[in-house]
Amino acid sequence: MRLEVKDIRKSFGEKEVLHGVNFQVVSGKALGLLGRNGAGKTTTIRILMDVFHADKGEILLDGRKFNPAKHQIGYLPEERGLYPKRTVMDQMIYLATLRGMKTAEAKGSAAKWLERLEVSEYADRKLETLSKGNQQKVQLAATLVCNPEIVILDEPFSGLDPVNSQILKDVVNELIADNRLVIFSSHQMSYVEEFCDNIAIIDHGQVVLAGELKEIKREYGRNRLILATQDDSLEALAEKTEKEWGELVSISGRKKEFLILELREGTDRKDFMERLVRSDVEVEKFGSYEPSLNDIFVSKVGEEG
């Protein structure tokens, strides 16, 4: 399946909050939908699910107008919404039947997902008696109980310890391998990098960067190098770089262990390498710079907040 979001616009009153959002996601390749709080991610997701109607634009599935009512969608919202005083199994069955499953089928699917997420022992317990992490796993089981074709996960790792995070990682990878259409939204960039082949970054209601993550990283790392030396502190190395090699490179950033250098226009990597070899520095680390997704995110929209 291929889901295409085309020029979606949405206003509340006189304020337009989405200004022509465009991105696409295909089965078997998760999309990371990213943005600061208030950027428009949740509004976009709600339009996808037909909770809100777009003022303009269209959403297509395999080239045809997308009708959410005709497809099973599993949505894990950032603000969790299960019933704390009902038992886990009862509400799992209830939610599955709301999505069109027969009671027996719903019970079987609920049991399967509770077992897969290692919370089956709590099936007859009220949700409020469970730990936060186990409540989160029950919420995910409820998201998947209808065996959705389309899965939208908003901050799914919130509140999980490393062991439970690994269980959820395995489940997400299984969904992707099973050719589900997966949209993944999180401020934890390491998880997005782990799961997502493609990203779309929304800022102030419009997509400011979208495409294949590997290619975006390659483009952002183009003409950038990392450098660390054995004897110099980063401050001393920065001074030396500006003084001795400033006509070849500029300092574009600093990490804990190395400088990030950018080749000046007309300079290639070989020129700088030759100058390094002729210098008296003991090079400890030198090579191409591959930016993290967090670096890219901050460069496009500023610090997370």
XYZ file of N, CA, C and O in Angstrom, residues 23-24 40 51 55 89 92 114 147 176 221 236 240 242:
56
model
N 3.380 14.397 2.278
C 4.324 13.306 2.517
C 3.666 12.019 2.044
O 2.475 11.991 1.707
N 4.433 10.942 1.994
C 3.881 9.644 1.646
C 4.550 8.547 2.468
O 5.671 8.709 2.939
N 1.859 20.527 14.360
C 0.798 20.098 13.455
C 0.715 18.601 13.252
O -0.108 18.127 12.462
N -11.052 12.216 11.948
C -11.579 12.895 13.139
C -11.825 14.368 12.805
O -12.834 14.953 13.206
N -9.543 21.281 5.110
C -10.200 22.326 4.330
C -9.853 22.197 2.851
O -10.683 22.475 1.978
N -9.102 -7.493 29.766
C -9.719 -8.299 28.711
C -11.072 -7.725 28.281
O -11.374 -7.667 27.079
N -10.507 -4.771 26.020
C -9.909 -5.202 24.755
C -10.990 -5.750 23.825
O -11.054 -5.413 22.638
N -2.108 -9.816 24.099
C -1.692 -9.711 25.500
C -0.536 -10.664 25.797
O 0.399 -10.321 26.531
N -6.036 -6.178 14.337
C -5.112 -6.541 13.256
C -5.105 -5.486 12.142
O -5.440 -5.758 10.988
N 6.386 -3.936 10.701
C 7.011 -3.436 9.472
C 7.315 -4.595 8.524
O 7.032 -4.528 7.325
N 25.603 15.342 5.514
C 27.004 15.084 5.846
C 27.961 15.427 4.731
O 29.185 15.348 4.917
N 41.723 23.911 22.013
C 43.018 24.143 21.371
C 42.989 23.713 19.910
O 43.557 24.380 19.044
N 43.695 25.963 16.571
C 44.667 25.551 15.566
C 44.022 25.452 14.188
O 44.613 25.848 13.169
N 41.381 27.081 13.010
C 41.116 28.405 12.459
C 42.404 29.094 11.995
O 42.416 29.778 10.963
